[in-house]
């Protein structure tokens, strides 16, 4: 379980192809034994085997084809930047390249541009300014397993998210070099993965041109100082800070500037929200008017104490956690130990930038023998807070209710 995974060095990145051995990307390393360790999430059918895939430590397996791997929650307490080998994995389509020939790999920019471009990774790394940003990638369906009533779709716990330092070039710089035609309205992103069945549409996502031109939107080739793991999109992925990770197209090889709104399935049919201010409906109610999902509402989590933990009574107890939003930045985190009746201010930790996880902590002295319902409530710099009651929508998106962790003092 603890075997050291070979890192992908820069040398391998720049020359030749990158192969992950004979077992391939979709095959877990080692045996998936009946007695593999498991983690059980606190909802129905929440039992997950912990299995290591290539370049990954053992993660909670939701599905293998396509790979959907969840980060065990304690990882978020260990490091404010989620290690690459622990970062969650989500693919829609099972036909993912097992190896990439870096001599042949090109990123193309075409469509409504003056000069279509076709660039190697080396050209991207040498002909453009390299920039770095800390940003949270969170699946739109993160925490879906907690929806009540339950909704179909991947039953994620809270670990379909991660924070990393992404390095690459600005999408803006590339678009300006290609020259945008006057009638351009959207930019569409496509990766190397393909549907297995012809009936499934290829995954492509689009941003409006003005969103695509924001300076924080990157085409990243590195994550926490290393090449992207294959499962997180080697060699390039879109990094759209603040936006749900569905927009962060992996194994990005094609960018198309469009002069009309993208009509592809993944924009018009999938990832839609009820078109009302709360993006919610009554449980069971069907969607009529919908809008595409966009940026992430503010959230926070307690990371150092889990449900059911017993802590020593009569001694100072530190509650630690993380908070994030869509990029306004975290203004305040409040903490309650009595299920939300009284709130105290948490102390914010180091600021790694507006799109990053922000660490926080608070202290209290539990009375011996007493039960505590711990909650955290984050507020961003434009005054938006988490929700006091969970909202419901049929796809299980946008959860940002105040979460509760019940603990007991000894
Ligand atoms: N090419 C490609 N990019 C993709 C996807 C995909 O299926 N194919 N899934 C998206 C979704 S829904 C999510 S949540 C993130 C997951 O990123 P990760 O696997 O690096 O955590 O990738 C996004 N980019
Ligand atoms: Mo996602």
CSV table of N, CA and C and ligand atoms in Angstrom, one decimal, residues 87-93 137-140 160 166 190-193 203 223 231-233 237 245-252 271, ligand 1:
chain,number,residue,atom,x,y,z
A,87,UNK,N,-5.5,13.6,-4.9
A,87,UNK,CA,-6.5,14.5,-5.5
A,87,UNK,C,-7.6,13.7,-6.2
A,88,UNK,N,-8.9,14.0,-6.0
A,88,UNK,CA,-10.0,13.3,-6.5
A,88,UNK,C,-9.9,13.2,-8.0
A,89,UNK,N,-10.7,12.2,-8.6
A,89,UNK,CA,-10.7,11.9,-10.0
A,89,UNK,C,-12.1,11.7,-10.5
A,90,UNK,N,-12.4,12.4,-11.5
A,90,UNK,CA,-13.8,12.2,-12.1
A,90,UNK,C,-13.7,12.3,-13.6
A,91,UNK,N,-14.1,11.2,-14.3
A,91,UNK,CA,-14.2,11.2,-15.8
A,91,UNK,C,-15.6,10.8,-16.1
A,92,UNK,N,-16.1,11.3,-17.2
A,92,UNK,CA,-17.4,10.9,-17.7
A,92,UNK,C,-17.4,9.7,-18.6
A,93,UNK,N,-16.3,9.7,-19.4
A,93,UNK,CA,-16.2,8.8,-20.5
A,93,UNK,C,-15.1,7.8,-20.2
A,137,UNK,N,-10.6,23.0,-7.1
A,137,UNK,CA,-11.5,22.3,-8.1
A,137,UNK,C,-12.5,21.5,-7.3
A,138,UNK,N,-13.8,21.8,-7.6
A,138,UNK,CA,-14.8,21.1,-6.9
A,138,UNK,C,-15.8,20.6,-7.9
A,139,UNK,N,-16.1,19.3,-7.8
A,139,UNK,CA,-17.2,18.7,-8.7
A,139,UNK,C,-18.5,19.3,-8.4
A,140,UNK,N,-19.3,19.6,-9.4
A,140,UNK,CA,-20.7,20.1,-9.2
A,140,UNK,C,-21.5,19.2,-8.2
A,160,UNK,N,-15.1,15.2,-3.2
A,160,UNK,CA,-14.9,15.4,-4.7
A,160,UNK,C,-14.5,16.9,-4.9
A,166,UNK,N,-1.7,25.6,-9.4
A,166,UNK,CA,-1.7,25.3,-10.8
A,166,UNK,C,-0.8,26.2,-11.5
A,190,UNK,N,-12.1,21.0,-25.6
A,190,UNK,CA,-12.3,19.5,-25.8
A,190,UNK,C,-11.0,18.8,-25.4
A,191,UNK,N,-11.1,17.6,-24.8
A,191,UNK,CA,-9.9,16.9,-24.4
A,191,UNK,C,-9.8,15.6,-25.2
A,192,UNK,N,-8.8,14.8,-24.9
A,192,UNK,CA,-8.5,13.6,-25.7
A,192,UNK,C,-9.4,12.4,-25.4
A,193,UNK,N,-10.1,12.5,-24.3
A,193,UNK,CA,-11.0,11.3,-23.9
A,193,UNK,C,-12.2,11.2,-24.9
A,203,UNK,N,-17.3,14.8,-24.4
A,203,UNK,CA,-17.4,15.9,-23.4
A,203,UNK,C,-16.7,17.1,-23.9
A,223,UNK,N,0.8,20.9,-11.5
A,223,UNK,CA,0.0,20.9,-10.3
A,223,UNK,C,0.8,20.7,-9.1
A,231,UNK,N,-4.5,10.9,-14.6
A,231,UNK,CA,-6.0,10.9,-14.2
A,231,UNK,C,-6.5,12.3,-14.0
A,232,UNK,N,-5.6,13.3,-13.7
A,232,UNK,CA,-6.1,14.7,-13.5
A,232,UNK,C,-5.8,15.5,-14.8
A,233,UNK,N,-5.5,14.8,-15.9
A,233,UNK,CA,-5.6,15.5,-17.2
A,233,UNK,C,-4.3,15.8,-17.9
A,237,UNK,N,-4.6,20.9,-18.7
A,237,UNK,CA,-6.0,21.0,-18.4
A,237,UNK,C,-6.4,22.5,-18.3
A,245,UNK,N,-15.8,22.4,-11.3
A,245,UNK,CA,-14.7,21.7,-12.1
A,245,UNK,C,-15.1,21.0,-13.4
A,246,UNK,N,-16.5,20.9,-13.6
A,246,UNK,CA,-16.9,20.4,-14.9
A,246,UNK,C,-16.3,21.2,-16.0
A,247,UNK,N,-16.0,22.5,-15.8
A,247,UNK,CA,-15.5,23.3,-16.9
A,247,UNK,C,-14.0,23.1,-17.0
A,248,UNK,N,-13.3,22.5,-16.1
A,248,UNK,CA,-11.9,22.3,-16.1
A,248,UNK,C,-11.5,21.2,-17.0
A,249,UNK,N,-11.6,21.3,-18.3
A,249,UNK,CA,-11.5,20.2,-19.2
A,249,UNK,C,-10.0,19.7,-19.2
A,250,UNK,N,-10.0,18.3,-19.0
A,250,UNK,CA,-8.7,17.6,-18.8
A,250,UNK,C,-8.2,17.1,-20.2
A,251,UNK,N,-6.9,16.8,-20.2
A,251,UNK,CA,-6.2,16.3,-21.4
A,251,UNK,C,-6.6,17.2,-22.6
A,252,UNK,N,-6.6,18.5,-22.3
A,252,UNK,CA,-7.1,19.5,-23.2
A,252,UNK,C,-6.2,19.5,-24.5
A,271,UNK,N,-25.6,19.3,-16.6
A,271,UNK,CA,-25.1,20.4,-15.7
A,271,UNK,C,-26.0,21.6,-15.7
B,1,LIG,N1,-11.6,15.7,-20.7
B,1,LIG,C1,-12.4,15.7,-19.6
B,1,LIG,N2,-12.3,16.7,-18.7
B,1,LIG,C2,-13.0,16.7,-17.6
B,1,LIG,C3,-14.0,15.7,-17.3
B,1,LIG,C4,-14.1,14.7,-18.3
B,1,LIG,O1,-14.9,13.7,-18.1
B,1,LIG,N3,-13.3,14.7,-19.4
B,1,LIG,N4,-14.8,15.8,-16.2
B,1,LIG,C5,-14.9,17.1,-15.6
B,1,LIG,C6,-15.5,17.1,-14.2
B,1,LIG,S1,-17.2,16.9,-14.1
B,1,LIG,C7,-14.8,17.2,-13.1
B,1,LIG,S2,-15.5,17.2,-11.6
B,1,LIG,C8,-13.3,17.4,-13.2
B,1,LIG,C9,-12.6,16.5,-12.3
B,1,LIG,O2,-11.2,16.8,-12.3
B,1,LIG,P1,-10.2,15.8,-11.6
B,1,LIG,O3,-10.4,14.4,-12.1
B,1,LIG,O4,-8.8,16.3,-11.9
B,1,LIG,O5,-10.4,15.9,-10.1
B,1,LIG,O6,-12.8,17.3,-14.5
B,1,LIG,C10,-13.6,17.9,-15.5
B,1,LIG,N5,-12.9,17.8,-16.7
